[in-house]
Amino acid sequence: MFNCLVYILFFCFLFSEDVLFSVGDRSIYKYDFFQQIPFGEWSSLDSLSRSDFENSFLSKELSYIESLNLGLNYHSDNFIKLQQRHRQLLINNTYEHLVAHPMIESRALALAEKNILDQVLVHHILVGYDGCKLSGVFDKSQDDALAFATKLQQEFLGSTRGVDSDSLFSVFSSFAIKNSDDPSVENNAGLIGWVSWGRVMPAFQEVAFSLAPLALSAPVLTPFGYHLILVQEKKPSDYFYYNPLVLKDLSKKLCLQSLSFDSLKQRSQAFDSLLLSDGGFKIKENVVDSLLLVVNQKYSEGLRGNKSSYLQWFKEKNLKEVLFVFKGGGFGVGWFLNELASVPSTRVPSLRSAEDFVSLLKSVVLQKEAVLLGNKNKVHLSPFFKQEYLKHEKNILYNEYVSFLINSLPPVDSLVVEKKYSKGTFRGDYIKPRSVVYSEIKTKTREEIDAAYNLYLSLDDFDFVLKEFGGDIKNPVSLGRGGPLATTAFDLKVGEVSSPIENANKTFSLIRVESFVEEEPFTLDKVYKQIERQIKKGLQDSIKNNLAYNLKNKYGVLPLNIK
């Protein structure tokens, strides 16, 4: 405990020197930056990409500060949205805290906390055996694979005594290409790459992180076979640049990755069942039947069910009965509807049966109970929860602030629209393209269109054939918009008749060109809305593109100059 305290105090002192900027009583630290983009990814970016990300980071951070100054977090819709997000995060974190964390072995957590700040550059040779999870067919038994891996280890150590590091890895690559059963060895010659804690199997990572650079492991068994592990070097992981106060909970999250989904699901279901049984949860089936009767009646009327419609239908019914009892109290339909209103729509299933309704009701009760347990256990006060919620709060308020700026734009001045129209017309932007007008005879079969065409050829009277086969004159169409008919029409002269044309929908046509309409400018009234939308979009894009610049100037924030 003392060592952990010293560790945290050391890093708090270290990061106190890494304030990127301050606005009033709010300071943004370097770890805030590297929790948005991993240090390794940042290091690989070119200067332009770095500048883009820095502006994006500043836009979000300064928009958040500006949103708080404007009180956007207290606007009714935003306030409700933030409350709902806080509640859902509290539920999720409570289940992690009370259900998942107790499943972590103390040794696994200690190893994660010890190694979370490091990453290792790893090479390996993999020896598969009959029955391992590695794809392919293997002749070796597990014992034979162990013996072979041990032999490779001894041969490698014997052949690399006294060699320099470059030669060491060259020899290892040769050994890997010749002996490894890893399917990717032909491409990587045994090099896995940089590995941080939690990214590979527990047995593998425990050995890899315990090795000194340039040291080769004894054979390590995993479900895929026996590994010989060679560590090239160590360096700080991306987590090294995080807020040290969240590392303990992050270590737990890494440990959870090694637990199976089924085991977590079973533990969660057992936890839920115990909460309900301890509270004496009991549903009044007759009230559930009454609510389902409402739903089925609405379904029979052709209506579709979702969260909003369920709330409306049940309120219209105005049932006053007790729906269920729990922890010594009775809860009515009104309580259920009030709680259902705060549940995200995506988490409300379709209600088709009593089982569906009971499942939804239990979920609502359990979520309410999880909130109470979260507050009781102070889950919301942990540094990790605060950071996670703050990230969501910043994202929500950033979007709301941008919307606030866009909605604050004044209406587009008609003189601006007219000016853009004049310039655009001069450039050819608002020009109605050349079009063609033609008469068409259309039939369902080749035989019918051939008969029409032959009649035209014999009479040389297209108007008669047009009337005889029920054809008519079409509205003007431009090239590229009328399919094969328009394409054919633009190749004809006025008064010229085409040969039979097969359409894309397997019908057939015969056409005569009546006239061509030359291109001309659209009148302003035809394109006014289009130009108005273009101007609005330009203004909106300008707000987004200049957000970081404007807020940096407002708050006097200098370039971050992050190395």
Coordinates of C-alpha atoms in Angstrom, one line a residue, residues 3-559:
N3 CA 4.6 1.6 -2.4
C4 CA 1.4 2.3 -4.3
L5 CA 1.0 5.7 -2.5
V6 CA 4.6 6.7 -3.3
Y7 CA 4.0 5.7 -6.9
I8 CA 0.9 7.8 -7.3
L9 CA 2.5 10.8 -5.5
F10 CA 5.5 10.6 -7.8
F11 CA 3.4 10.6 -10.9
C12 CA 1.1 13.3 -9.7
F13 CA 4.2 15.4 -9.2
L14 CA 5.5 14.5 -12.6
F15 CA 2.3 15.3 -14.4
S16 CA 1.8 18.6 -12.4
E17 CA 4.6 19.9 -14.6
D18 CA 2.8 18.8 -17.8
V19 CA -0.1 21.3 -17.9
L20 CA -0.9 21.9 -21.6
F21 CA -3.0 25.0 -20.9
S22 CA -5.3 26.5 -18.3
V23 CA -8.6 28.4 -18.7
G24 CA -9.7 29.9 -15.4
D25 CA -9.6 27.2 -12.8
R26 CA -9.5 24.4 -15.4
S27 CA -6.2 22.8 -16.4
I28 CA -5.7 20.4 -19.3
Y29 CA -2.8 18.0 -18.8
K30 CA -0.7 16.0 -21.2
Y31 CA -2.4 12.8 -20.0
D32 CA -5.7 14.3 -21.2
F33 CA -4.2 14.5 -24.7
F34 CA -2.7 11.0 -24.7
Q35 CA -5.9 9.4 -23.4
Q36 CA -7.5 10.6 -26.7
I37 CA -4.7 9.4 -29.0
P38 CA -2.3 6.6 -27.9
F39 CA 1.3 7.9 -27.6
G40 CA 2.5 5.3 -30.1
E41 CA 0.0 6.4 -32.7
W42 CA 0.8 10.1 -32.1
S43 CA 4.5 9.4 -32.5
S44 CA 3.9 7.8 -36.0
L45 CA 1.9 10.8 -37.4
D46 CA 3.4 13.3 -39.8
S47 CA 3.4 17.0 -39.0
L48 CA 0.1 17.7 -40.9
S49 CA -1.7 14.9 -39.2
R50 CA -0.4 16.0 -35.8
S51 CA -1.7 19.5 -36.5
D52 CA -5.1 18.2 -37.5
F53 CA -5.4 16.1 -34.4
E54 CA -4.2 18.9 -32.1
N55 CA -6.9 21.2 -33.5
S56 CA -9.5 18.5 -33.1
F57 CA -8.4 18.0 -29.5
L58 CA -8.5 21.8 -28.8
S59 CA -11.9 22.1 -30.4
K60 CA -13.4 19.5 -28.1
E61 CA -11.7 20.8 -24.9
L62 CA -12.4 24.4 -25.5
S63 CA -15.9 23.8 -26.7
Y64 CA -16.5 22.0 -23.4
I65 CA -15.3 24.9 -21.4
E66 CA -17.3 27.3 -23.6
S67 CA -20.4 25.1 -23.2
L68 CA -20.1 25.3 -19.4
N69 CA -19.7 29.1 -19.5
L70 CA -22.8 29.3 -21.6
G71 CA -24.7 27.0 -19.3
L72 CA -25.5 24.5 -22.2
N73 CA -25.2 21.6 -19.7
Y74 CA -28.3 23.0 -17.9
H75 CA -30.4 23.3 -21.0
S76 CA -33.3 20.9 -20.5
D77 CA -32.6 18.5 -23.3
N78 CA -28.9 18.5 -22.7
F79 CA -29.4 18.1 -18.9
I80 CA -31.6 15.1 -19.4
K81 CA -29.2 13.6 -21.9
L82 CA -26.2 14.0 -19.6
Q83 CA -28.2 12.5 -16.7
Q84 CA -29.2 9.5 -18.7
R85 CA -25.6 9.0 -19.8
H86 CA -24.3 9.3 -16.2
R87 CA -27.0 6.8 -15.1
Q88 CA -26.1 4.2 -17.7
L89 CA -22.4 4.5 -17.0
L90 CA -23.0 4.1 -13.3
I91 CA -25.0 0.9 -14.0
N92 CA -22.3 -0.5 -16.2
N93 CA -19.5 0.4 -13.8
T94 CA -21.5 -0.9 -10.8
Y95 CA -21.8 -4.3 -12.4
E96 CA -18.1 -4.3 -13.2
H97 CA -17.3 -3.3 -9.6
L98 CA -19.6 -5.7 -7.8
V99 CA -19.8 -8.6 -10.3
A100 CA -16.7 -8.7 -12.5
H101 CA -13.9 -7.4 -10.3
P102 CA -14.4 -10.1 -7.6
M103 CA -13.7 -12.7 -10.3
I104 CA -10.2 -11.3 -10.8
E105 CA -7.4 -13.3 -9.1
S106 CA -5.2 -11.2 -6.9
R107 CA -2.1 -12.5 -8.6
A108 CA -3.4 -11.6 -12.0
L109 CA -4.2 -8.1 -10.8
A110 CA -0.8 -7.7 -9.2
L111 CA 0.9 -8.7 -12.4
A112 CA -1.2 -6.3 -14.4
E113 CA -0.5 -3.4 -12.1
K114 CA 3.2 -4.2 -12.2
N115 CA 3.4 -4.4 -16.0
I116 CA 0.8 -2.0 -17.3
L117 CA 3.3 0.8 -17.9
D118 CA 5.6 -1.3 -20.1
Q119 CA 5.6 -2.9 -23.5
V120 CA 8.0 -5.4 -25.0
L121 CA 9.3 -6.0 -28.5
V122 CA 8.8 -9.8 -28.9
H123 CA 9.9 -12.6 -31.2
H124 CA 8.8 -16.2 -30.9
I125 CA 9.0 -19.7 -32.3
L126 CA 5.8 -21.8 -32.0
V127 CA 5.7 -25.6 -31.9
G128 CA 2.3 -27.0 -32.4
Y129 CA 1.1 -30.5 -31.4
D130 CA -1.8 -32.8 -32.1
G131 CA -4.9 -31.4 -30.4
C132 CA -3.7 -27.8 -30.0
K133 CA -5.8 -24.8 -31.1
L134 CA -3.4 -23.9 -33.9
S135 CA -4.9 -24.5 -37.4
G136 CA -3.3 -27.4 -39.3
V137 CA -2.4 -31.0 -38.8
F138 CA 0.5 -31.9 -36.4
D139 CA 2.3 -35.2 -36.0
K140 CA 3.9 -34.4 -32.7
S141 CA 2.3 -35.3 -29.4
Q142 CA 2.3 -32.6 -26.7
D143 CA 5.4 -34.3 -25.0
D144 CA 7.2 -34.5 -28.4
A145 CA 6.5 -30.8 -29.0
L146 CA 7.9 -29.9 -25.6
A147 CA 11.0 -32.0 -26.3
F148 CA 11.5 -30.4 -29.7
A149 CA 11.0 -26.9 -28.3
T150 CA 13.6 -27.6 -25.6
K151 CA 16.0 -28.9 -28.2
L152 CA 15.6 -25.7 -30.3
Q153 CA 16.2 -23.6 -27.2
Q154 CA 19.5 -25.4 -26.4
E155 CA 20.6 -25.3 -30.1
F156 CA 19.9 -21.5 -30.3
L157 CA 21.7 -20.8 -27.0
G158 CA 24.6 -22.8 -28.1
S159 CA 24.9 -21.1 -31.5
T160 CA 24.6 -17.6 -30.2
R161 CA 27.1 -17.5 -27.4
G162 CA 29.2 -14.3 -27.7
V163 CA 27.4 -12.9 -30.7
D164 CA 26.2 -9.3 -30.9
S165 CA 22.5 -8.4 -30.8
D166 CA 22.1 -8.0 -34.5
S167 CA 23.5 -11.5 -35.1
L168 CA 21.3 -12.8 -32.3
F169 CA 18.1 -11.8 -33.9
S170 CA 19.3 -12.8 -37.4
V171 CA 19.9 -16.3 -36.0
F172 CA 16.6 -16.4 -34.3
S173 CA 14.8 -15.4 -37.5
S174 CA 16.5 -18.3 -39.3
F175 CA 15.5 -20.7 -36.5
A176 CA 11.9 -19.4 -36.7
I177 CA 11.5 -19.6 -40.5
K178 CA 12.9 -23.2 -40.4
N179 CA 11.1 -24.5 -37.3
S180 CA 8.1 -22.3 -36.3
D181 CA 4.5 -23.5 -36.9
D182 CA 3.1 -20.0 -36.6
P183 CA 1.2 -19.5 -39.9
S184 CA 2.6 -15.9 -40.3
V185 CA 6.2 -16.8 -39.9
E186 CA 6.9 -16.6 -43.6
N187 CA 6.0 -12.9 -43.4
N188 CA 7.4 -11.9 -40.0
A189 CA 10.2 -14.4 -39.4
G190 CA 9.0 -14.8 -35.8
L191 CA 8.6 -11.1 -35.0
I192 CA 5.3 -10.5 -33.2
G193 CA 6.0 -6.8 -32.6
W194 CA 5.4 -4.5 -29.6
V195 CA 3.1 -6.1 -27.1
S196 CA 1.5 -4.3 -24.1
W197 CA 0.0 -6.1 -21.1
G198 CA -3.4 -7.7 -21.8
R199 CA -2.8 -8.1 -25.6
V200 CA -1.7 -11.7 -25.6
M201 CA -2.4 -14.9 -23.6
P202 CA -1.7 -14.8 -19.9
A203 CA 0.9 -17.5 -19.9
F204 CA 2.7 -15.9 -22.8
Q205 CA 2.7 -12.4 -21.5
E206 CA 3.8 -13.3 -18.0
V207 CA 7.0 -14.9 -19.3
A208 CA 7.6 -12.2 -22.0
F209 CA 7.4 -9.4 -19.4
S210 CA 9.6 -11.2 -17.0
L211 CA 12.4 -11.6 -19.5
A212 CA 15.4 -9.3 -19.7
P213 CA 16.1 -7.9 -23.2
L214 CA 18.0 -10.4 -25.4
A215 CA 17.1 -13.3 -23.1
L216 CA 15.4 -16.5 -24.5
S217 CA 12.7 -18.2 -22.5
A218 CA 12.2 -21.9 -21.8
P219 CA 9.3 -23.5 -23.7
V220 CA 6.0 -21.8 -22.7
L221 CA 2.7 -23.7 -23.1
T222 CA -0.4 -22.0 -24.4
P223 CA -3.5 -23.5 -26.1
F224 CA -1.7 -23.0 -29.4
G225 CA 1.5 -24.9 -28.6
Y226 CA 4.9 -24.3 -27.0
H227 CA 6.5 -20.9 -27.5
L228 CA 10.2 -19.9 -27.3
I229 CA 10.1 -16.2 -26.5
L230 CA 12.8 -13.7 -27.2
V231 CA 12.5 -10.1 -26.0
Q232 CA 14.4 -7.5 -28.0
E233 CA 13.7 -4.4 -25.9
K234 CA 11.3 -2.7 -23.5
K235 CA 9.9 0.8 -23.5
P236 CA 7.0 2.6 -21.9
S237 CA 3.5 1.5 -23.0
D238 CA 0.8 3.9 -24.1
Y239 CA -0.7 3.6 -20.5
F240 CA 2.5 5.2 -19.2
Y241 CA 1.2 8.5 -20.5
Y242 CA -2.3 8.1 -18.8
N243 CA -3.5 9.8 -15.6
P244 CA -1.9 7.6 -12.9
L245 CA -5.0 7.7 -10.8
V246 CA -6.9 5.5 -13.3
L247 CA -4.2 2.9 -13.7
K248 CA -5.6 0.6 -11.0
D249 CA -9.0 0.3 -12.6
L250 CA -7.4 0.0 -16.1
S251 CA -5.4 -2.9 -14.7
K252 CA -8.6 -4.5 -13.7
K253 CA -10.1 -4.0 -17.1
L254 CA -7.1 -5.7 -18.7
C255 CA -7.6 -8.6 -16.3
L256 CA -11.2 -9.0 -17.4
Q257 CA -10.1 -9.6 -20.9
S258 CA -8.8 -13.0 -19.8
L259 CA -12.2 -14.0 -18.4
S260 CA -14.7 -15.8 -20.6
F261 CA -17.9 -14.1 -21.7
D262 CA -19.9 -17.1 -20.5
S263 CA -18.4 -17.0 -17.0
L264 CA -19.1 -13.2 -16.7
K265 CA -22.7 -13.8 -18.0
Q266 CA -23.3 -16.5 -15.5
R267 CA -22.0 -14.5 -12.6
S268 CA -24.1 -11.5 -13.7
Q269 CA -27.3 -13.6 -14.0
A270 CA -26.6 -15.1 -10.5
F271 CA -26.1 -11.6 -9.1
D272 CA -29.4 -10.4 -10.7
S273 CA -31.3 -13.4 -9.4
L274 CA -30.0 -12.9 -5.9
L275 CA -31.0 -9.2 -5.9
L276 CA -34.5 -10.0 -6.9
S277 CA -35.0 -13.0 -4.6
D278 CA -33.5 -11.1 -1.6
G279 CA -35.9 -8.3 -2.3
G280 CA -38.9 -10.6 -2.5
F281 CA -39.7 -9.5 -6.1
K282 CA -43.2 -10.6 -7.1
I283 CA -45.2 -9.6 -10.1
K284 CA -49.0 -9.2 -10.2
E285 CA -49.8 -11.3 -13.3
N286 CA -53.3 -9.9 -13.8
V287 CA -51.9 -6.4 -14.2
V288 CA -49.3 -7.7 -16.7
D289 CA -52.1 -9.3 -18.6
S290 CA -54.0 -6.0 -18.7
L291 CA -51.0 -4.2 -20.1
L292 CA -50.4 -6.9 -22.7
L293 CA -54.1 -6.6 -23.7
V294 CA -53.5 -2.9 -24.5
V295 CA -50.4 -3.8 -26.6
N296 CA -52.1 -6.5 -28.6
Q297 CA -55.1 -4.3 -29.3
K298 CA -52.8 -1.6 -30.7
Y299 CA -50.9 -4.3 -32.8
S300 CA -54.3 -5.5 -34.2
E301 CA -54.9 -1.9 -35.3
G302 CA -51.7 -2.0 -37.4
L303 CA -49.6 0.1 -35.0
R304 CA -46.0 -0.7 -34.2
G305 CA -44.6 -0.9 -30.7
N306 CA -41.5 0.9 -29.4
K307 CA -40.6 2.8 -26.3
S308 CA -42.5 5.9 -27.1
S309 CA -45.7 4.1 -28.2
Y310 CA -45.6 1.8 -25.1
L311 CA -45.4 4.9 -22.9
Q312 CA -48.3 6.5 -24.7
W313 CA -50.5 3.4 -24.7
F314 CA -50.0 2.6 -21.1
K315 CA -50.6 6.2 -20.0
E316 CA -53.9 6.2 -21.9
K317 CA -55.0 3.1 -20.1
N318 CA -54.3 4.9 -16.8
L319 CA -54.0 1.7 -14.7
K320 CA -53.7 2.4 -10.9
E321 CA -53.0 -1.1 -9.7
V322 CA -49.8 -2.4 -8.0
L323 CA -47.7 -4.0 -10.7
F324 CA -45.1 -5.7 -8.5
V325 CA -43.8 -5.8 -4.9
F326 CA -40.1 -5.5 -4.0
K327 CA -38.2 -4.9 -0.8
G328 CA -41.5 -4.6 1.2
G329 CA -43.1 -2.0 -1.0
G330 CA -45.7 -2.0 -3.8
F331 CA -44.9 -0.3 -7.1
G332 CA -47.6 0.7 -9.6
V333 CA -47.7 1.1 -13.4
G334 CA -47.0 4.8 -13.0
W335 CA -43.6 4.0 -11.3
F336 CA -42.8 1.6 -14.2
L337 CA -43.6 4.2 -16.8
N338 CA -41.5 6.9 -15.1
E339 CA -38.5 4.5 -15.0
L340 CA -39.1 3.3 -18.5
A341 CA -38.9 6.9 -19.8
S342 CA -35.2 7.0 -18.7
V343 CA -34.3 3.8 -20.4
P344 CA -32.6 4.2 -23.8
S345 CA -34.9 3.3 -26.7
T346 CA -32.5 0.7 -28.0
R347 CA -32.8 -1.2 -24.8
V348 CA -36.6 -1.5 -24.9
P349 CA -37.5 -4.8 -26.7
S350 CA -40.6 -5.6 -28.6
L351 CA -43.4 -6.7 -26.2
R352 CA -45.2 -9.7 -27.6
S353 CA -45.7 -12.0 -24.6
A354 CA -45.8 -12.0 -20.8
E355 CA -42.3 -13.2 -20.8
D356 CA -41.1 -10.2 -22.8
F357 CA -42.9 -7.8 -20.4
V358 CA -41.6 -9.6 -17.3
S359 CA -38.0 -9.5 -18.7
L360 CA -38.3 -5.8 -19.4
L361 CA -39.8 -5.1 -15.9
K362 CA -37.0 -7.1 -14.2
S363 CA -34.4 -5.2 -16.2
V364 CA -35.9 -1.8 -15.1
V365 CA -35.9 -2.9 -11.5
L366 CA -32.4 -4.2 -11.6
Q367 CA -31.1 -1.1 -13.3
K368 CA -32.7 1.0 -10.6
E369 CA -31.2 -1.2 -7.9
A370 CA -27.7 -1.0 -9.6
V371 CA -27.9 2.8 -9.4
L372 CA -28.6 2.6 -5.7
L373 CA -25.8 0.1 -5.2
G374 CA -23.4 2.2 -7.3
N375 CA -24.1 5.3 -5.1
K376 CA -23.9 3.2 -1.9
N377 CA -20.5 1.8 -2.9
K378 CA -19.3 5.2 -4.2
V379 CA -18.6 3.8 -7.7
H380 CA -19.3 7.3 -9.1
L381 CA -16.5 8.8 -7.0
S382 CA -13.8 6.6 -8.4
P383 CA -11.2 8.5 -10.7
F384 CA -11.9 6.0 -13.5
F385 CA -15.7 6.6 -13.5
K386 CA -15.2 10.4 -13.3
Q387 CA -12.8 10.3 -16.3
E388 CA -15.1 8.0 -18.3
Y389 CA -18.1 10.2 -17.6
L390 CA -16.1 13.4 -18.4
K391 CA -15.2 11.9 -21.8
H392 CA -18.9 11.4 -22.6
E393 CA -19.9 14.8 -21.2
K394 CA -17.3 16.5 -23.4
N395 CA -18.5 14.6 -26.5
I396 CA -22.1 15.5 -25.8
L397 CA -21.5 19.2 -25.1
Y398 CA -19.1 19.5 -28.0
N399 CA -21.9 18.4 -30.4
E400 CA -24.4 20.6 -28.6
Y401 CA -22.1 23.6 -28.8
V402 CA -21.5 23.2 -32.5
S403 CA -25.3 22.9 -32.9
F404 CA -25.8 26.0 -30.8
L405 CA -23.4 28.0 -33.1
I406 CA -25.1 26.7 -36.2
N407 CA -28.6 27.5 -34.9
S408 CA -27.4 31.0 -34.0
L409 CA -26.6 31.8 -37.6
P410 CA -28.8 34.5 -39.0
P411 CA -31.1 33.8 -41.9
V412 CA -29.3 33.9 -45.3
D413 CA -29.7 37.4 -46.9
S414 CA -31.6 37.3 -50.2
L415 CA -29.0 39.7 -51.6
V416 CA -26.2 37.2 -50.9
V417 CA -28.3 34.5 -52.7
E418 CA -28.8 36.8 -55.7
K419 CA -25.1 37.6 -55.8
K420 CA -24.1 34.0 -55.7
Y421 CA -26.7 33.2 -58.4
S422 CA -25.2 35.9 -60.7
K423 CA -21.7 34.7 -60.3
G424 CA -22.7 31.1 -60.6
T425 CA -24.7 31.7 -63.8
F426 CA -21.7 33.4 -65.3
R427 CA -19.6 30.4 -64.5
G428 CA -22.2 28.0 -65.8
D429 CA -23.2 26.6 -62.4
Y430 CA -27.0 27.0 -62.7
I431 CA -27.6 26.1 -66.3
K432 CA -30.4 23.9 -67.5
P433 CA -28.7 21.4 -69.8
R434 CA -29.7 20.8 -73.4
S435 CA -32.7 18.4 -73.6
V436 CA -34.7 16.6 -76.1
V437 CA -38.4 16.2 -76.6
Y438 CA -39.6 13.0 -78.3
S439 CA -42.8 11.0 -78.9
E440 CA -42.8 7.4 -77.8
I441 CA -44.6 4.2 -78.7
K442 CA -44.0 1.6 -76.0
T443 CA -44.9 -2.1 -76.0
K444 CA -44.4 -5.1 -73.8
T445 CA -43.1 -7.5 -76.5
R446 CA -40.7 -7.5 -79.4
E447 CA -43.4 -8.7 -81.7
E448 CA -45.6 -5.6 -80.9
I449 CA -42.8 -3.1 -81.4
D450 CA -41.8 -4.7 -84.7
A451 CA -45.4 -4.5 -85.9
A452 CA -45.5 -0.8 -85.1
Y453 CA -42.2 -0.2 -86.8
N454 CA -43.2 -2.1 -89.9
L455 CA -46.5 -0.2 -90.1
Y456 CA -44.6 3.1 -89.9
L457 CA -42.2 2.0 -92.7
S458 CA -45.2 1.0 -94.9
L459 CA -47.3 4.1 -94.3
D460 CA -44.5 6.7 -93.6
D461 CA -46.9 8.3 -91.1
F462 CA -45.6 8.2 -87.5
D463 CA -48.5 10.2 -86.1
F464 CA -51.0 7.6 -87.3
V465 CA -48.9 4.8 -85.8
L466 CA -48.4 6.8 -82.5
K467 CA -52.2 7.1 -82.1
E468 CA -52.8 3.5 -83.2
F469 CA -50.4 2.1 -80.5
G470 CA -51.4 4.5 -77.8
G471 CA -48.1 6.5 -77.8
D472 CA -47.7 10.1 -76.6
I473 CA -45.2 12.9 -76.4
K474 CA -42.8 13.0 -73.4
N475 CA -41.4 15.8 -71.3
P476 CA -37.9 17.1 -72.1
V477 CA -35.1 14.9 -70.9
S478 CA -31.4 15.7 -70.7
L479 CA -28.6 13.4 -71.8
G480 CA -27.7 10.9 -69.1
R481 CA -31.1 11.2 -67.4
G482 CA -33.4 9.3 -69.8
G483 CA -31.7 6.0 -70.2
P484 CA -31.3 4.4 -73.6
L485 CA -34.2 6.4 -75.1
A486 CA -32.5 9.7 -74.4
T487 CA -29.2 8.4 -75.6
T488 CA -30.8 7.3 -78.9
A489 CA -32.8 10.5 -79.2
F490 CA -29.6 12.7 -79.0
D491 CA -28.2 10.8 -81.9
L492 CA -31.3 11.6 -84.1
K493 CA -32.3 14.8 -85.9
V494 CA -35.7 16.5 -85.4
G495 CA -38.4 14.5 -87.2
E496 CA -36.2 11.4 -87.4
V497 CA -37.7 8.0 -86.1
S498 CA -35.6 5.4 -84.4
S499 CA -35.5 1.7 -85.0
P500 CA -37.0 -0.5 -82.1
I501 CA -35.2 0.0 -78.8
E502 CA -35.0 -2.5 -75.9
N503 CA -35.4 -0.8 -72.5
A504 CA -33.7 -1.8 -69.3
N505 CA -37.0 -3.2 -67.9
K506 CA -37.4 -5.5 -71.0
T507 CA -40.1 -3.4 -72.6
F508 CA -39.6 -2.0 -76.1
S509 CA -39.9 1.5 -77.6
L510 CA -40.0 3.5 -80.9
I511 CA -39.4 7.2 -80.7
R512 CA -39.4 10.3 -83.0
V513 CA -37.5 13.4 -82.0
E514 CA -39.8 16.5 -81.9
S515 CA -37.4 19.2 -80.8
F516 CA -34.3 20.1 -78.9
V517 CA -34.3 22.6 -76.1
E518 CA -31.0 24.4 -75.9
E519 CA -29.3 25.0 -72.6
E520 CA -30.3 28.1 -70.6
P521 CA -29.9 29.5 -67.1
F522 CA -32.4 28.3 -64.5
T523 CA -34.5 31.2 -63.2
L524 CA -33.5 32.3 -59.7
D525 CA -36.8 31.0 -58.1
K526 CA -35.9 27.5 -59.4
V527 CA -32.5 27.4 -57.7
Y528 CA -33.0 29.8 -54.7
K529 CA -33.4 27.0 -52.1
Q530 CA -30.4 25.2 -53.5
I531 CA -28.2 28.3 -53.3
E532 CA -29.5 29.1 -49.9
R533 CA -28.5 25.5 -48.7
Q534 CA -25.1 25.9 -50.2
I535 CA -24.5 29.2 -48.4
K536 CA -25.7 27.7 -45.1
K537 CA -23.5 24.7 -45.5
G538 CA -20.5 26.9 -46.2
L539 CA -21.2 28.9 -43.0
Q540 CA -21.6 25.7 -41.0
D541 CA -18.4 24.2 -42.4
S542 CA -16.6 27.5 -41.6
I543 CA -17.8 27.2 -37.9
K544 CA -16.5 23.7 -37.6
N545 CA -13.2 24.4 -39.5
N546 CA -12.4 27.6 -37.5
L547 CA -13.7 26.4 -34.1
A548 CA -10.2 25.7 -32.7
Y549 CA -8.8 28.9 -34.1
N550 CA -11.5 31.1 -32.7
L551 CA -11.6 29.5 -29.3
K552 CA -7.8 29.5 -29.0
N553 CA -7.9 33.3 -29.7
K554 CA -10.7 33.8 -27.3
Y555 CA -9.0 32.1 -24.4
G556 CA -5.4 32.9 -25.3
V557 CA -4.3 29.3 -25.8
L558 CA -0.9 28.9 -27.4
P559 CA 0.1 26.0 -29.7

